[in-house]
């Protein structure tokens, strides 16, 4: 039986407290008027010379803004006003977007673990049953994490922020494209879908966990078989809902843009993050003397998954990028134009972190068995996939006003604290080793 | 080319073979070769064979393939004749790189795979008209043969091998390579 150590508990509370402070600072320092926003940008520009400011005034307004055809004399003036208002919205979005990216990132880790867990059950894998309790502990975060993401979505629908521009009736009224998509992208349907997705995922998680615990105490394998069936069914539901979730929660911040493989791309990101966290939690618990039966071969297998799915993520990232870059159709290429222009380092940096780094570090078979090596690679992979979500959300919500500062880091710390606290609290509620899983003996003697 | 005597012990079960190998190793006898009809898991470890380095050669061949692809595409598309083909930017390699990635990838895999296979053939001396080396045709079907060189300890070895459950023990002259 695992008990959460006091040091870990205190550390997670400190993370949450510092994170909350950072989030609060972010919201307090967001500008509330156009004048404040302009003053903030000017103060920022002083440090970098005037060139940027000049460039910004020449920038054409974003397509999402209503373009007001005006008389020649007033053209310049209204253009400048539009620009200022746009800037205000971007700066007001900053703390919200920081909160949303971090909330989604940690939620997606739990969801990725849930998908991996369901795959292991449906595939009747012989090596992983020893890790089932670890996975179940991590997916416990689905409940608070999912609720927080849902609350942020509700607040967006209630116009507390401008994360999703299609929720603004004023914008839709002047936008033919958004009117055409209103059948799908409308606030009520959006929330209903989110509730169905979250409800389905959490339902599977809770039921599978219940069956998994019941199997320990039963004298036949009926719970195990039931768990196999619902896992297979869940995977079907998951593949559909996850794809739609990625359109809803991530792609729709850029409602003029669409990509067909976006759902799989986000899936790869959450899958590899989830597997990485399983490996890291397993290594942590093992280092503390729990999980005695877990050996290097289990870590080796997890590291192989980290390696393989990292490359799978890169394959999807590149396929999406290269297809759009090659054909260069203006209506879709803007997505990458803004990212390469304004997010050059995070955009290409994440490719290095999510591909080159794991490729070279985890290729060697021996390195996959060295625990600290897996932890180091895992930290880089997790940071890389945070940047991935950052690159997906930020350009559409804060544009060129992005910065990884207090609101962003505060949000990461807060959710990291919450994640650690919730996951390890859940791990402490049940024995870490399943008792009578039909594959548990195989898993104990697993070696590669 | 010195002719030497070898003792050949026949087994008809891989588990028995594994135990025999461990026993012979424990007796500090040098196992010349083991002939099996199929891969026996853990046999290389039991015999104390050094791990293969073929994966390392493959990685290096892959690096060569990647270099070939980059140098080739850079010379052809950027340096030799930088044409405007459908508006793709051929001013520098990096600007047009996404279009070259499929070739870079495929050549890396091609070099890594093929050169590794050829390395395997060379190192294990396999080619189309090579004379088969198995000492007994049954080793390709259902028998395992362990071959140990004899240095005047014939009877001792025979006794040891009979103890390990060998179904047949032969002694034959063999030209060592």
XYZ file of C-alpha atoms in Angstrom:
625
model
C 0.000 0.000 0.000
C 1.368 3.347 -1.041
C 1.048 6.393 1.171
C 1.630 9.853 -0.213
C 4.717 11.312 1.424
C 4.392 14.574 3.284
C 7.117 16.168 1.220
C 5.245 15.437 -1.996
C 2.014 16.744 -0.500
C 3.641 19.966 0.664
C 5.429 20.390 -2.655
C 2.165 20.037 -4.569
C 0.454 22.573 -2.296
C 3.298 25.020 -2.771
C 3.065 24.537 -6.537
C -0.670 25.209 -6.415
C -0.271 28.282 -4.220
C 2.514 29.793 -6.322
C 0.597 28.906 -9.470
C -2.587 30.536 -8.219
C -0.596 33.655 -7.392
C 0.828 33.682 -10.929
C -2.606 33.189 -12.473
C -3.975 35.996 -10.287
C -1.169 38.336 -11.313
C -1.931 37.514 -14.926
C -5.580 38.461 -14.585
C -4.897 41.591 -12.528
C -2.308 42.926 -14.939
C -4.407 42.372 -18.055
C -5.479 45.725 -19.488
C -9.119 46.744 -19.296
C -9.073 49.673 -21.714
C -7.559 50.367 -25.101
C -5.307 53.066 -23.605
C -3.812 50.674 -21.084
C -3.194 48.090 -23.786
C -1.406 50.629 -25.972
C 0.681 51.813 -23.054
C 1.709 48.226 -22.292
C 2.797 47.534 -25.830
C 4.677 50.828 -26.072
C 6.508 50.124 -22.834
C 7.444 46.759 -24.223
C 8.548 48.192 -27.554
C 10.917 50.675 -25.958
C 13.201 47.848 -25.082
C 13.362 46.561 -28.621
C 13.505 49.766 -30.630
C 10.721 51.341 -32.616
C 10.882 49.053 -35.638
C 8.370 46.603 -34.254
C 5.781 49.260 -33.417
C 5.983 50.723 -36.877
C 5.579 47.341 -38.422
C 2.586 46.607 -36.248
C 0.680 49.683 -37.385
C 1.033 48.573 -40.961
C -0.203 45.134 -40.213
C -3.518 44.403 -41.787
C -6.313 43.661 -39.412
C -7.133 40.088 -38.723
C -9.778 38.608 -40.958
C -11.959 37.831 -37.995
C -12.511 41.504 -37.264
C -15.340 43.225 -38.932
C -14.034 45.140 -41.891
C -15.886 48.413 -42.020
C -15.976 49.975 -45.434
C -15.655 53.659 -44.727
C -15.240 56.890 -46.575
C -11.725 57.722 -47.651
C -11.132 60.413 -45.060
C -11.995 58.187 -42.130
C -10.297 55.074 -43.432
C -7.004 55.522 -41.594
C -8.625 56.445 -38.339
C -11.052 53.548 -38.137
C -8.310 51.184 -39.192
C -6.166 52.351 -36.299
C -9.074 51.990 -33.876
C -9.751 48.471 -35.063
C -6.132 47.660 -34.538
C -6.146 48.984 -30.994
C -9.237 47.054 -30.072
C -7.699 43.927 -31.535
C -4.617 44.486 -29.407
C -6.773 44.936 -26.311
C -8.521 41.639 -26.961
C -5.220 39.868 -27.415
C -3.830 41.194 -24.154
C -7.058 40.412 -22.318
C -6.927 36.892 -23.688
C -3.415 36.290 -22.381
C -4.218 35.084 -18.859
C -7.199 33.111 -20.147
C -5.215 31.426 -22.866
C -2.404 30.644 -20.406
C -4.957 29.047 -18.075
C -6.644 27.146 -20.892
C -3.431 25.769 -22.393
C -2.185 24.475 -19.041
C -5.603 23.109 -18.031
C -5.952 21.276 -21.309
C -2.372 20.034 -21.268
C -2.698 18.303 -17.910
C -6.149 17.016 -18.741
C -4.849 15.578 -21.989
C -2.117 13.684 -20.127
C -4.792 11.901 -18.085
C -6.831 11.278 -21.225
C -3.788 9.921 -23.072
C -3.119 7.552 -20.184
C -6.747 6.446 -20.298
C -6.427 5.658 -24.004
C -3.209 3.728 -23.384
C -4.872 1.845 -20.532
C -7.825 0.901 -22.726
C -5.455 -0.259 -25.464
C -3.579 -2.447 -22.995
C -6.836 -3.992 -21.799
C -8.282 -4.488 -25.263
C -5.009 -5.933 -26.578
C -4.718 -8.220 -23.517
C -1.120 -7.168 -23.151
C 0.877 -9.491 -20.945
C 3.524 -7.051 -19.790
C 1.461 -4.139 -18.494
C -0.987 -5.424 -15.820
C 1.571 -4.564 -13.138
C 1.236 -0.940 -14.206
C -2.573 -0.847 -14.301
C -2.889 0.721 -10.845
C -0.404 3.408 -11.818
C -2.423 4.186 -14.945
C -5.678 4.169 -12.998
C -4.117 6.559 -10.488
C -3.132 8.992 -13.236
C -6.536 8.843 -14.921
C -8.114 9.834 -11.598
C -7.163 13.370 -12.675
C -9.773 13.091 -15.459
C -12.480 14.189 -13.021
C -11.068 17.460 -11.620
C -9.134 18.197 -14.816
C -12.172 17.605 -17.012
C -14.386 19.747 -14.797
C -11.896 22.624 -14.898
C -11.630 22.478 -18.696
C -15.409 22.351 -18.926
C -15.769 25.359 -16.619
C -13.328 27.329 -18.779
C -15.405 26.418 -21.853
C -18.605 27.517 -20.067
C -16.978 30.808 -19.087
C -15.983 31.287 -22.730
C -19.571 30.733 -23.810
C -20.634 33.274 -21.173
C -18.325 35.819 -22.886
C -15.917 36.122 -19.985
C -13.105 35.959 -22.540
C -12.446 36.036 -26.273
C -10.735 32.667 -26.660
C -13.268 31.399 -29.191
C -14.033 34.152 -31.622
C -16.998 32.307 -33.152
C -18.848 32.636 -29.835
C -19.077 36.378 -30.415
C -22.439 37.021 -32.108
C -21.171 40.396 -33.296
C -18.294 38.775 -35.172
C -20.455 36.027 -36.656
C -22.914 38.590 -37.934
C -20.207 40.062 -40.172
C -18.567 36.809 -41.159
C -20.070 34.693 -43.922
C -17.706 31.802 -43.194
C -18.622 31.595 -39.530
C -22.315 31.846 -40.409
C -21.815 28.820 -42.620
C -20.271 26.883 -39.742
C -22.808 28.042 -37.150
C -24.673 24.746 -37.429
C -21.738 23.037 -35.772
C -19.989 25.906 -34.043
C -22.747 27.261 -31.860
C -22.341 27.687 -28.120
C -25.138 25.392 -26.918
C -24.233 22.472 -29.185
C -20.571 23.063 -28.280
C -21.248 22.635 -24.559
C -23.503 19.621 -25.121
C -20.743 17.931 -27.122
C -18.156 18.750 -24.469
C -20.429 17.288 -21.786
C -20.964 14.095 -23.805
C -17.231 13.633 -24.434
C -16.255 14.254 -20.832
C -19.145 12.190 -19.535
C -18.215 9.239 -21.740
C -14.542 9.320 -20.827
C -15.117 9.716 -17.102
C -17.815 7.039 -17.138
C -15.431 4.535 -18.712
C -12.656 5.497 -16.334
C -14.782 5.058 -13.220
C -16.441 1.851 -14.382
C -13.204 0.253 -15.543
C -11.535 1.148 -12.265
C -14.443 -0.384 -10.367
C -14.230 -3.596 -12.390
C -10.468 -3.681 -11.961
C -10.811 -3.527 -8.172
C -13.666 -6.022 -8.187
C -11.513 -8.485 -10.116
C -9.055 -8.493 -7.203
C -11.668 -9.803 -4.791
C -13.663 -12.096 -7.064
C -13.182 -15.799 -7.650
C -13.836 -15.840 -11.386
C -12.764 -13.716 -14.357
C -16.104 -12.128 -15.214
C -14.985 -8.610 -14.197
C -11.849 -8.975 -16.267
C -13.830 -10.049 -19.324
C -16.316 -7.246 -18.827
C -13.419 -4.801 -18.597
C -12.054 -6.153 -21.880
C -15.386 -5.575 -23.596
C -15.973 -2.075 -22.310
C -12.369 -1.128 -23.140
C -12.855 -2.186 -26.746
C -16.122 -0.249 -26.886
C -14.509 2.744 -25.230
C -11.758 2.827 -27.839
C -14.343 3.181 -30.589
C -16.064 5.992 -28.697
C -12.722 7.558 -27.829
C -11.434 7.724 -31.395
C -14.559 9.527 -32.545
C -14.950 11.800 -29.521
C -11.258 12.652 -29.331
C -11.235 13.732 -32.948
C -14.292 15.935 -32.460
C -12.916 17.263 -29.183
C -9.801 18.444 -31.007
C -11.925 20.290 -33.565
C -14.017 21.839 -30.807
C -11.516 22.738 -28.142
C -8.432 23.458 -30.195
C -9.061 23.853 -33.915
C -12.044 26.141 -33.371
C -9.880 28.901 -31.877
C -8.936 29.365 -35.546
C -12.438 29.005 -36.957
C -11.423 29.990 -40.492
C -8.910 27.170 -40.695
C -9.391 23.447 -40.903
C -7.246 20.357 -41.271
C -8.390 16.781 -41.684
C -5.655 15.056 -39.714
C -5.831 17.469 -36.791
C -7.628 14.990 -34.534
C -4.932 12.318 -34.920
C -2.254 14.913 -34.484
C -3.662 15.999 -31.118
C -4.174 12.336 -30.257
C -0.489 11.566 -30.862
C 0.448 14.485 -28.648
C -1.727 13.329 -25.751
C -0.769 9.675 -26.205
C 2.959 10.273 -25.989
C 2.562 12.682 -23.051
C 0.425 10.120 -21.251
C 2.911 7.294 -21.791
C 5.738 9.546 -20.645
C 3.897 10.348 -17.426
C 3.198 6.633 -16.824
C 6.932 5.965 -17.154
C 7.854 8.859 -14.871
C 5.336 7.978 -12.136
C 6.385 4.319 -12.338
C 10.039 5.189 -11.988
C 9.264 7.515 -9.073
C 7.204 4.891 -7.230
C 9.817 2.228 -7.906
C 12.590 4.459 -6.609
C 10.601 4.848 -3.382
C 10.507 1.079 -2.940
C 6.950 0.443 -4.105
C 6.318 -1.585 -7.278
C 9.016 -4.131 -6.474
C 7.933 -6.449 -9.275
C 8.370 -3.791 -11.944
C 11.716 -4.375 -13.618
C 13.859 -2.659 -16.215
C 12.045 -4.423 -19.020
C 8.788 -2.670 -18.138
C 10.583 0.666 -18.235
C 12.219 -0.423 -21.476
C 8.797 -1.093 -23.021
C 7.419 2.250 -21.890
C 10.488 4.006 -23.260
C 9.997 2.202 -26.566
C 6.467 3.566 -26.662
C 7.759 7.052 -25.850
C 10.232 6.723 -28.696
C 7.797 5.273 -31.212
C 4.890 7.600 -30.504
C 7.229 10.616 -30.538
C 8.125 9.678 -34.080
C 4.467 9.057 -34.866
C 3.668 12.557 -33.597
C 6.411 13.974 -35.811
C 5.061 12.068 -38.782
C 1.635 13.639 -38.292
C 3.056 17.079 -37.545
C 5.148 16.983 -40.687
C 2.382 15.519 -42.843
C 0.086 18.352 -41.839
C 2.772 20.993 -42.240
C 4.238 19.724 -45.500
C 0.921 19.282 -47.263
C -0.118 22.823 -46.450
C 3.326 24.298 -47.138
C 3.610 22.516 -50.479
C 0.260 23.482 -51.935
C 0.380 26.899 -50.292
C -3.337 27.596 -50.632
C -3.904 30.995 -49.004
C -6.970 29.974 -47.007
C -5.128 27.260 -45.107
C -1.545 28.448 -45.163
C -2.204 31.464 -42.915
C -2.165 29.031 -40.018
C 1.520 28.365 -40.558
C 2.399 31.843 -41.783
C 1.447 33.374 -38.443
C 3.190 30.607 -36.529
C 6.448 30.849 -38.432
C 6.415 34.644 -38.366
C 5.461 35.191 -34.724
C 6.298 31.871 -33.021
C 9.450 30.845 -34.817
C 11.373 29.530 -31.832
C 8.525 27.725 -30.029
C 7.206 26.347 -33.309
C 10.450 24.796 -34.517
C 11.812 24.342 -31.005
C 9.010 21.918 -30.212
C 9.914 19.814 -33.243
C 13.448 19.521 -31.923
C 12.195 18.673 -28.432
C 9.532 16.230 -29.557
C 11.469 14.554 -32.338
C 15.218 15.040 -32.527
C 15.751 14.759 -28.787
C 13.819 11.515 -28.151
C 15.056 10.086 -31.462
C 18.703 10.365 -30.508
C 18.322 9.682 -26.767
C 15.934 6.760 -26.825
C 17.238 4.950 -29.903
C 19.825 2.972 -27.982
C 18.373 -0.136 -26.384
C 20.519 0.167 -23.267
C 19.538 3.783 -22.625
C 15.879 2.807 -22.452
C 16.660 0.805 -19.324
C 18.455 3.610 -17.491
C 15.859 5.235 -15.266
C 17.297 8.716 -14.998
C 17.764 8.766 -18.747
C 14.072 8.016 -19.274
C 13.142 10.735 -16.758
C 15.330 13.306 -18.551
C 13.909 12.398 -21.959
C 10.429 12.482 -20.401
C 10.854 16.005 -19.076
C 11.907 17.242 -22.517
C 9.011 15.405 -24.188
C 6.482 16.864 -21.746
C 7.856 20.383 -22.173
C 7.760 19.865 -25.933
C 4.139 18.812 -25.896
C 3.183 21.724 -23.659
C 4.706 23.908 -26.368
C 2.709 21.956 -28.923
C -0.586 22.928 -27.267
C 0.800 26.424 -26.700
C 1.478 26.735 -30.429
C -2.002 25.482 -31.218
C -3.904 27.905 -28.975
C -1.813 31.054 -28.595
C -1.468 32.367 -32.165
C -5.241 32.582 -32.529
C -5.908 34.055 -29.101
C -3.017 36.382 -28.259
C -1.229 36.563 -31.616
C 2.134 38.274 -31.567
C 1.623 39.364 -27.951
C 2.680 35.936 -26.672
C 5.222 35.450 -23.988
C 5.968 32.632 -21.584
C 5.822 34.791 -18.489
C 4.116 34.827 -15.124
C 0.564 33.883 -16.252
C 1.775 30.959 -18.375
C 4.257 29.552 -15.860
C 1.814 30.203 -13.010
C -0.855 28.178 -14.784
C 1.599 25.332 -15.436
C 2.668 25.279 -11.783
C -0.906 25.356 -10.519
C -2.051 22.465 -12.681
C 1.159 20.534 -12.073
C 0.526 20.829 -8.334
C -3.093 19.798 -8.686
C -2.129 16.913 -10.970
C 0.545 15.594 -8.613
C -1.685 15.939 -5.570
C -4.684 14.282 -7.158
C -2.790 11.470 -8.861
C -0.734 10.441 -5.858
C -3.726 10.755 -3.568
C -5.583 8.338 -5.868
C -2.554 6.015 -5.955
C -2.614 5.857 -2.167
C -6.194 4.581 -1.993
C -5.552 1.060 -3.300
C -2.717 -1.514 -3.337
C -0.339 -0.780 -6.221
C -0.378 -4.340 -7.508
C -3.483 -6.019 -8.945
C -4.069 -9.335 -7.192
C -5.734 -11.694 -9.599
C -5.503 -10.309 -13.059
C -5.165 -13.335 -15.380
C -1.977 -11.856 -16.858
C -0.333 -10.754 -13.639
C 2.097 -13.695 -13.473
C 3.225 -13.055 -17.022
C 3.652 -9.404 -16.201
C 5.753 -10.176 -13.108
C 8.111 -12.333 -15.130
C 8.173 -10.053 -18.126
C 11.624 -9.611 -19.495
C 12.909 -8.368 -22.753
C 44.210 -26.424 -42.598
C 44.781 -28.774 -39.781
C 42.438 -31.667 -39.391
C 41.013 -31.938 -35.924
C 38.619 -34.180 -34.148
C 35.265 -32.905 -32.983
C 32.637 -34.513 -30.872
C 29.038 -33.978 -31.921
C 26.223 -34.393 -29.450
C 22.681 -34.656 -30.792
C 19.619 -33.391 -28.917
C 15.995 -33.424 -29.881
C 14.681 -30.784 -27.505
C 15.732 -27.172 -27.102
C 15.259 -27.223 -23.318
C 17.609 -30.204 -23.007
C 20.039 -28.434 -25.306
C 19.997 -25.303 -23.141
C 20.768 -27.314 -20.016
C 23.522 -29.182 -21.854
C 25.093 -25.927 -23.013
C 25.098 -24.590 -19.458
C 26.625 -27.801 -18.157
C 29.350 -27.902 -20.798
C 30.132 -24.242 -20.146
C 30.329 -24.980 -16.430
C 32.798 -27.774 -17.269
C 34.980 -25.161 -19.011
C 34.824 -26.837 -22.406
C 34.876 -24.697 -25.492
C 31.732 -25.104 -27.573
C 32.754 -24.870 -31.208
C 29.263 -24.472 -32.649
C 25.611 -25.276 -32.041
C 23.379 -26.137 -35.003
C 19.625 -25.531 -34.530
C 16.622 -25.825 -36.823
C 15.165 -22.622 -35.331
C 16.297 -19.767 -33.047
C 16.520 -20.903 -29.440
C 15.760 -17.995 -27.129
C 18.644 -17.306 -24.765
C 21.109 -19.699 -26.435
C 23.550 -16.911 -27.288
C 23.553 -15.775 -23.649
C 24.091 -19.315 -22.399
C 26.993 -19.805 -24.814
C 28.462 -16.476 -23.775
C 28.482 -15.023 -27.283
C 29.234 -11.312 -27.566
C 26.198 -9.154 -28.389
C 25.766 -8.195 -32.025
C 26.850 -4.776 -33.218
C 24.741 -4.828 -36.349
C 22.325 -2.184 -35.016
C 25.237 0.221 -34.633
C 26.343 -0.353 -38.238
C 22.765 0.213 -39.322
C 22.641 3.575 -37.545
C 25.863 4.641 -39.234
C 24.598 3.510 -42.652
C 21.449 5.541 -42.020
C 23.593 8.609 -41.366
C 25.382 7.970 -44.667
C 22.035 7.696 -46.474
C 20.812 10.959 -44.968
C 24.025 12.680 -46.024
C 23.755 11.307 -49.563
C 20.183 12.596 -49.830
C 21.058 16.063 -48.543
C 24.162 16.462 -50.696
C 22.381 15.145 -53.780
C 19.274 17.318 -53.459
C 21.318 20.350 -52.506
C 23.545 19.986 -55.547
C 20.779 19.178 -58.044
C 17.986 21.460 -56.872
C 19.806 24.378 -55.291
C 23.343 24.699 -56.656
C 23.437 23.234 -60.140
C 20.236 24.523 -61.645
C 17.980 26.409 -59.228
C 14.924 26.580 -61.446
C 11.612 28.031 -60.365
C 9.382 24.968 -60.361
C 5.838 25.913 -59.479
C 6.994 28.771 -57.276
C 8.928 26.650 -54.818
C 11.759 28.641 -53.243
C 15.053 27.159 -54.419
C 17.269 29.928 -53.043
C 18.643 27.811 -50.241
C 18.333 24.239 -49.060
C 16.476 25.104 -45.878
C 13.813 27.104 -47.718
C 12.840 24.174 -49.878
C 13.563 21.489 -47.316
C 10.052 20.165 -46.614
C 9.884 19.009 -50.237
C 13.106 17.012 -49.781
C 12.149 15.316 -46.525
C 10.406 12.318 -48.154
C 13.576 11.617 -50.137
C 15.802 12.167 -47.102
C 13.686 9.768 -45.101
C 13.532 7.069 -47.733
C 17.240 7.155 -48.501
C 18.060 6.950 -44.801
C 15.896 3.850 -44.478
C 17.182 2.403 -47.743
C 20.830 2.712 -46.788
C 20.259 1.585 -43.219
C 18.307 -1.496 -44.275
C 20.205 -2.683 -47.319
C 23.715 -2.057 -46.110
C 22.866 -3.719 -42.823
C 21.579 -6.802 -44.658
C 24.700 -6.917 -46.797
C 26.819 -6.549 -43.667
C 24.945 -9.463 -42.185
C 25.630 -11.597 -45.263
C 29.309 -10.705 -45.252
C 29.813 -11.319 -41.560
C 27.907 -14.606 -41.584
C 29.440 -15.677 -44.899
C 26.266 -16.234 -46.852
C 26.027 -16.110 -50.624
C 24.029 -17.893 -53.357
C 26.473 -20.699 -54.258
C 27.820 -21.244 -50.809
C 28.247 -24.878 -49.740
C 25.947 -25.697 -46.843
C 27.795 -26.220 -43.568
C 25.405 -28.228 -41.472
C 27.019 -31.422 -40.197
C 23.817 -33.449 -40.427
C 20.663 -32.825 -42.458
C 18.564 -33.487 -39.390
C 19.764 -30.202 -37.852
C 17.491 -28.339 -40.277
C 14.477 -30.355 -39.260
C 14.198 -31.578 -35.681
C 17.638 -32.120 -34.181
C 20.100 -29.896 -32.385
C 23.827 -30.563 -32.584
C 26.440 -29.248 -30.211
C 29.986 -29.491 -31.517
C 32.964 -29.535 -29.168
C 36.589 -29.801 -30.173
C 38.442 -32.822 -28.810
C 41.876 -32.372 -27.263
C 42.587 -35.912 -26.191
C 39.792 -35.873 -23.644
C 37.442 -37.971 -25.712
C 36.091 -40.255 -23.027
C 35.586 -37.554 -20.457
C 33.611 -35.477 -22.974
C 31.563 -38.443 -24.084
C 30.586 -39.185 -20.520
C 29.667 -35.575 -19.826
C 27.548 -35.285 -22.980
C 25.781 -38.586 -22.404
C 24.879 -37.233 -18.972
C 23.244 -34.163 -20.499
C 20.649 -36.222 -22.355
C 22.232 -36.427 -25.784
C 20.381 -38.868 -28.031
C 23.437 -39.577 -30.173
C 27.148 -38.854 -29.882
C 29.500 -38.941 -32.879
C 33.144 -38.224 -33.270
C 34.302 -36.986 -36.649
C 37.296 -35.479 -38.359
C 36.769 -31.923 -39.368
C 38.766 -29.355 -41.285
C 38.739 -26.168 -39.282
C 38.322 -22.970 -41.202
